[in-house]
Coordinates of C-alpha atoms in Angstrom, one line a residue:
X210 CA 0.0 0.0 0.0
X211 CA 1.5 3.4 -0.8
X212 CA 1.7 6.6 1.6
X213 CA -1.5 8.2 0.3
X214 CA -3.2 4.9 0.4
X215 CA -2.3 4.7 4.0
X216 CA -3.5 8.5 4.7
X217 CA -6.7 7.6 3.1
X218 CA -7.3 4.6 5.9
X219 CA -6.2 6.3 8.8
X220 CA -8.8 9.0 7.5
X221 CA -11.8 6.6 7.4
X222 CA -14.4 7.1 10.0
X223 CA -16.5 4.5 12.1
X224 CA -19.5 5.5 9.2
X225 CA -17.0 4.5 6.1
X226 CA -17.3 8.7 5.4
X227 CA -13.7 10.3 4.7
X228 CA -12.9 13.5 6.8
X229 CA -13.4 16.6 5.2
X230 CA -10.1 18.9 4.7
X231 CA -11.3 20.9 7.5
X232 CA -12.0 18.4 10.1
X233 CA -8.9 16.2 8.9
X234 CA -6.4 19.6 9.5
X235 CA -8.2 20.5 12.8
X236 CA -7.6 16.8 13.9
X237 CA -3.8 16.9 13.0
X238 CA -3.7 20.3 14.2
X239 CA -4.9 19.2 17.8
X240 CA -2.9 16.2 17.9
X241 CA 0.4 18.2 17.4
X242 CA -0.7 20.9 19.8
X243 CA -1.7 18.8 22.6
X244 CA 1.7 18.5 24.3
X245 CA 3.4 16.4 22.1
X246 CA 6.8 18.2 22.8
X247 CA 10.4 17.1 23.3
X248 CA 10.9 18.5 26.7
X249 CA 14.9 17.2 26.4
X250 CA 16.3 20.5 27.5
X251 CA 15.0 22.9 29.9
X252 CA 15.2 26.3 28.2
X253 CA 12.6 25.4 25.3
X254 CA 10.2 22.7 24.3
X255 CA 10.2 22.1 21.0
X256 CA 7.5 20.4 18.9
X257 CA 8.5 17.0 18.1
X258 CA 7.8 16.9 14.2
X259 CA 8.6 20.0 12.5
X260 CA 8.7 21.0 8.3
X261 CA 12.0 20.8 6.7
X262 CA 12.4 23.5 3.5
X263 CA 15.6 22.1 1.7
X264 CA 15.3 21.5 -1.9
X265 CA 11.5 23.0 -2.0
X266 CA 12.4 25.5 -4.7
X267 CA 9.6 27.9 -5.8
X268 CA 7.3 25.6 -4.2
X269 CA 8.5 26.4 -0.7
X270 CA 5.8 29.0 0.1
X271 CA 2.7 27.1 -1.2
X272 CA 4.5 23.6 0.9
X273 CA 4.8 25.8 4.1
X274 CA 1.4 27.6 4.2
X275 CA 0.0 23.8 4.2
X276 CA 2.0 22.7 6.4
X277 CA 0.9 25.9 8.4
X278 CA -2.7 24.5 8.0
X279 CA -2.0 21.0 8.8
X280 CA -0.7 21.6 12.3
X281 CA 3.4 22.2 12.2
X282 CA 4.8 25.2 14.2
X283 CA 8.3 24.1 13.4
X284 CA 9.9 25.4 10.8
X285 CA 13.6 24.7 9.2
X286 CA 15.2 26.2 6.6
X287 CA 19.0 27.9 5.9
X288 CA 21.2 30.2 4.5
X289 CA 22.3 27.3 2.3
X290 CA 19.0 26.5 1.7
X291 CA 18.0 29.7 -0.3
X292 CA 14.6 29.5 1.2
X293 CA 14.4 32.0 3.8
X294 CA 12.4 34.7 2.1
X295 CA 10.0 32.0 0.7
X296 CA 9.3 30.5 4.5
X297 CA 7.8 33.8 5.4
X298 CA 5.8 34.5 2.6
X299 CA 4.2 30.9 3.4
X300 CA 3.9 32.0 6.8
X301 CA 2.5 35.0 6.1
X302 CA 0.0 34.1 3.6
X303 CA -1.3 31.3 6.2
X304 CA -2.5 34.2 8.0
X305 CA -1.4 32.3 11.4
X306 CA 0.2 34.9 13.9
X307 CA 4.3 35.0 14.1
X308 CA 4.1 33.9 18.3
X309 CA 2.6 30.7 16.9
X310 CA 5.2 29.3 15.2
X311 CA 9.2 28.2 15.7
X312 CA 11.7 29.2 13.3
X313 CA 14.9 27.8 12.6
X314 CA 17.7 28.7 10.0
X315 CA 21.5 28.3 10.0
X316 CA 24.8 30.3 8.7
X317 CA 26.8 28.3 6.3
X318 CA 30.1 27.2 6.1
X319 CA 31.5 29.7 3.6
X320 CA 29.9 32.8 5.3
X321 CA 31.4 31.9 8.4
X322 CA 35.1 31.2 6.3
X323 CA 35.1 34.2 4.8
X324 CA 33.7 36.6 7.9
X325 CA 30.8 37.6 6.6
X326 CA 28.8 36.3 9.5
X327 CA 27.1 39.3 10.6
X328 CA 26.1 40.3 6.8
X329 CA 24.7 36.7 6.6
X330 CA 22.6 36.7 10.4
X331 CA 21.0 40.6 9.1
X332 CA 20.1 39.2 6.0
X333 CA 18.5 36.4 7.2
X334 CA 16.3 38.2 9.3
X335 CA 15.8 40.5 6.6
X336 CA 14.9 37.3 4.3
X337 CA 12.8 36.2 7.0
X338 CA 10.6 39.1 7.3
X339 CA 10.3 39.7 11.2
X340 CA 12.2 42.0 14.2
X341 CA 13.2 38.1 15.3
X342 CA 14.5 34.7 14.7
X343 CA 13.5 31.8 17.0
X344 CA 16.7 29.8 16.4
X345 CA 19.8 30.3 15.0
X346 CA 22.1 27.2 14.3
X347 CA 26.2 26.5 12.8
X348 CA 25.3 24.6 10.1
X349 CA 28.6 23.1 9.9
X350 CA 31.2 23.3 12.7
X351 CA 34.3 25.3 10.7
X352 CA 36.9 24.5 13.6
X353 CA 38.4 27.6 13.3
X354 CA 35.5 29.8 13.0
X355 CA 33.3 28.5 15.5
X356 CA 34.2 30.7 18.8
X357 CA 33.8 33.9 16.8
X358 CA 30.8 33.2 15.0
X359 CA 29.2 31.7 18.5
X360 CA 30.0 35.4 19.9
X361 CA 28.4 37.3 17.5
X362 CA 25.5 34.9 17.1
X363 CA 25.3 35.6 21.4
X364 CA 25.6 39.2 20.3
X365 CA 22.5 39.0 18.7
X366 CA 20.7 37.1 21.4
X367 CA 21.5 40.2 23.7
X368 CA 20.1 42.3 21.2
X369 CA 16.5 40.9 20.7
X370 CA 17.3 39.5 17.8
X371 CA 17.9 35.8 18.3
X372 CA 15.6 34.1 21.0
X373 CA 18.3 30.9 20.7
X374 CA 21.3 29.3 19.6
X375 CA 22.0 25.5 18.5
X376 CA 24.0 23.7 16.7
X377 CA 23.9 21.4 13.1
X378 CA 26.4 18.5 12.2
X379 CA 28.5 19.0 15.9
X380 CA 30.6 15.8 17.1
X381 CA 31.1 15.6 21.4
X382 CA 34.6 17.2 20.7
X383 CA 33.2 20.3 18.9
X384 CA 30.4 20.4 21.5
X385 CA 32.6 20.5 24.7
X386 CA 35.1 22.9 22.9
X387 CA 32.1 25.1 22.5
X388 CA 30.6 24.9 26.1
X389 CA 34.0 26.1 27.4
X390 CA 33.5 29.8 26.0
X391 CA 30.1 29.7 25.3
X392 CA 27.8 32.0 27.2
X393 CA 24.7 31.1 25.8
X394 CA 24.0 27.1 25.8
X395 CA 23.1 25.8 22.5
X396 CA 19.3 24.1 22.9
X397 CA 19.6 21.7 19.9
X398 CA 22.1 20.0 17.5
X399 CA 20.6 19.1 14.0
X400 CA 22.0 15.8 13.1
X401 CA 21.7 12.9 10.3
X402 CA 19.7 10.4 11.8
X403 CA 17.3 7.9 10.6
X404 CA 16.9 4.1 10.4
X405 CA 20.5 3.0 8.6
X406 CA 21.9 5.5 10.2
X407 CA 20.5 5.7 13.7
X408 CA 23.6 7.8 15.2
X409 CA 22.7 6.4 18.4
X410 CA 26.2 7.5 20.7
X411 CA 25.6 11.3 19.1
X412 CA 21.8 11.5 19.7
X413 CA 22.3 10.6 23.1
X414 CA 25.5 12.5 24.0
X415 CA 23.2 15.8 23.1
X416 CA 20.4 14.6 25.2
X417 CA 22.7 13.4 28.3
X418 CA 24.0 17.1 28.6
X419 CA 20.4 19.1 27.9
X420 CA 20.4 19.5 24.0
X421 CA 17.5 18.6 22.0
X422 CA 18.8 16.4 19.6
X423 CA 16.9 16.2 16.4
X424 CA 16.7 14.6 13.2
X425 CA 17.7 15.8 9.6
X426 CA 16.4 13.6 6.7
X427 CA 14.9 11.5 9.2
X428 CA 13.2 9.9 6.6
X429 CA 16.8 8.7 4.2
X430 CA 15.1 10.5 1.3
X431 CA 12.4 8.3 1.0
X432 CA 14.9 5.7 0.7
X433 CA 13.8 3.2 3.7
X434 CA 10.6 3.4 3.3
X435 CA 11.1 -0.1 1.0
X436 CA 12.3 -1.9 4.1
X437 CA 10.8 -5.1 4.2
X438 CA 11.1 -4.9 8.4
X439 CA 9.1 -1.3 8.1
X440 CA 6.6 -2.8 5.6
X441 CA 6.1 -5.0 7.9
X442 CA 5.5 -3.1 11.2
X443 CA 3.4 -0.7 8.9
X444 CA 1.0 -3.9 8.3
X445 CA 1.1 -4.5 12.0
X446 CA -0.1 -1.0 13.5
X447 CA -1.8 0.1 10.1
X448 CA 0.1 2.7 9.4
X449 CA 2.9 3.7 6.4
X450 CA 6.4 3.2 7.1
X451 CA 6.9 7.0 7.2
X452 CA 5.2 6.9 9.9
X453 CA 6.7 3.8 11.8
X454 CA 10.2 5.9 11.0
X455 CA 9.1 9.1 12.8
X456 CA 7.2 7.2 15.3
X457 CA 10.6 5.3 16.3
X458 CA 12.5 8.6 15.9
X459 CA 10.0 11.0 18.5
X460 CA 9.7 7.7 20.8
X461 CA 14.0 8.0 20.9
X462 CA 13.2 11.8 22.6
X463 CA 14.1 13.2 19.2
X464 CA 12.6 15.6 17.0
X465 CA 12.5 15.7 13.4
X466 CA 12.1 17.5 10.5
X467 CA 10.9 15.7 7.3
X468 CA 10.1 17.4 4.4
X469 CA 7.8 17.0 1.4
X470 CA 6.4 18.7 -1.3
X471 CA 2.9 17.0 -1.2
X472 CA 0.7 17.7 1.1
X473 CA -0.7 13.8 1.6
X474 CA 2.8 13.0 2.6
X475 CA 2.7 16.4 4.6
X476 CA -0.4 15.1 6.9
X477 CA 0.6 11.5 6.8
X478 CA 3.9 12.5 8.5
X479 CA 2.3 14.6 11.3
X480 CA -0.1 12.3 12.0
X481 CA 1.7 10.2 14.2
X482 CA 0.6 10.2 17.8
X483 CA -2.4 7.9 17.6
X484 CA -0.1 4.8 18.4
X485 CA 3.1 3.7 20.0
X486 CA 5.8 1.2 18.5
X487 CA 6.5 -1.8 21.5
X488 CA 10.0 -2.0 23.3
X489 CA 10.4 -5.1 20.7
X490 CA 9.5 -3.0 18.0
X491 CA 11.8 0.0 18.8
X492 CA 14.6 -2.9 18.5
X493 CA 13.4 -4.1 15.0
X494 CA 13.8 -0.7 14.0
X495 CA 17.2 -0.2 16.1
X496 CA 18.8 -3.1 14.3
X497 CA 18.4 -1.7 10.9
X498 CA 20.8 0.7 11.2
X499 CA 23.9 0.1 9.4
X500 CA 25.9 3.2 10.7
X501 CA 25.6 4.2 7.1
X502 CA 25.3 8.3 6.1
X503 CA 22.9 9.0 3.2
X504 CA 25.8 10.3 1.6
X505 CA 29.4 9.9 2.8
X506 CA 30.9 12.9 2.8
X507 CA 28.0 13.9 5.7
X508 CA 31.2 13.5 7.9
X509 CA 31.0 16.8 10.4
X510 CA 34.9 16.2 10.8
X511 CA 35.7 15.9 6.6
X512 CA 33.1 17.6 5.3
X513 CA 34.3 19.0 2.0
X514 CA 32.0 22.2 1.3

């Protein structure tokens, strides 16, 4: 059965009648906002699924005032990205107010190499469209640019401008090298994770010390969702394999960020807290992962960009 095909079931009512668009976004909407939060540090609670923006082109907008609609407050995108200005016009045009929603972007590796970081923070905010960012991030620790862009990313957090800081792609030694001069405390490190690539020593090295950790490409691309173990647990609690990967992932205390330009795929993904995978079915998942990266230069100490 494919992902829409599963969306359509879980849809069904006790009369055989579908949902109308309506009723199905008020019930995704209320299952999102009724405290289903990572509560893993303690300055912020973040909502466990968010919308990822990479790779959404000109569609970006449209993808995020659905998303908007369907019940995500989190919202990723980056420098990198180039789809900052498009995230607020999709915010905006949802007509949902700014306090309502959590936004995240990032400064890139070659803005912080060549010392452009505080051209790169203003024009993000610029980009975005408001006096404020929720969270800022390193997108990619640049050993020997990480201590000054941290202070004049804290710079900004004294000004009003930044509500918080976090981190993208950090290993434990970049993290501890970081906590020794850092005056604000990261709240989150973006990180690969997903089912062949569970990262299970980083994940919970963030965690153990307060940071949320949460989950880029938590879905491999689409490129698990073929597993014949997944198929299989999607059988079992009639649901898509999507959703058994996210389930697993928020049940680990993480948060993630899938993305998708359809807005089926969109609602199948948020609609995940009607069900919880057993302790035996957490492990099926676990042992899938291979300690493989999607793509191998992902490597936060080798990256090559």
């Amino acid at each position: 059965m494919n992902r829409r095909d599963f969306l359509i079931n879980s849809m069904i009512t006790g009369g055989g009648l579908f949902l109308t668009k309506s009723a199905e976004a008020a019930v995704l909407s209320e299952s999102v906002t009724r405290g289903k939060y990572s509560s893993t540090n303690e300055q912020v609670k973040l909502p466990q699924i968010g919308f990822g923006t990479m790779a959404l082109g000109a569609s970006t907008s449209k993808c995020v005032s659905e998303a908007v609609e369907l019940g995500y407050r989190l919202f990723d995108t980056a420098r990198d990205y180039g789809t900052e200005r498009e995230v607020f016009q999709g915010i905006k045009d949802s007509g949902i107010n700014r306090k309502e929603v959590f936004i995240t972007t990032k400064i890139g590796p070659a803005d912080m190499r060549n010392g452009v970081q505080r051209g790169a923070i203003e024009k993000s905010i610029e980009l975005l469209g408001y006096d404020y960012i929720d969270l800022f991030l390193i997108h990619w620790p640049v050993v020997d640019k990480i201590q000054e862009t941290w202070r004049i990313l804290e710079e900004y957090v004294g000004a009003g401008k930044i509500k918080y800081l976090g981190l993208s792609n950090f290993n434990p030694h970049h993290i501890q090298n970081l906590m020794s001069y850092a005056r604000v405390k990261p709240i989150v490190n973006q990180l690969e994770i997903n089912p062949y690539f569970a990262n299970f020593g980083l994940a919970e090295y963030s965690k153990a010390i307060g940071i949320t950790a949460e989950c880029w490409s938590p879905l491999r691309q689409a490129k698990a969702l073929d597993d014949e173990t997944l198929g299989s647990l999607a059988k079992k609690y009639g649901k898509s394999p999507a959703q058994i990967i996210l389930r697993w992932e928020i049940q680990r205390g993480l948060v993630a960020i899938p993305r998708s330009s359809k807005k089926e795929h969109m609602a199948e993904n948020i609609n995940i807290f009607d069900f919880e995978l057993t302790p035996e079915d957490m492990q099926s998942v676990n042992a899938l992962n291979r300690d493989e990266r999607n793509n191998p230069r992902n490597n936060p100490d080798r990256f090559p960009w």
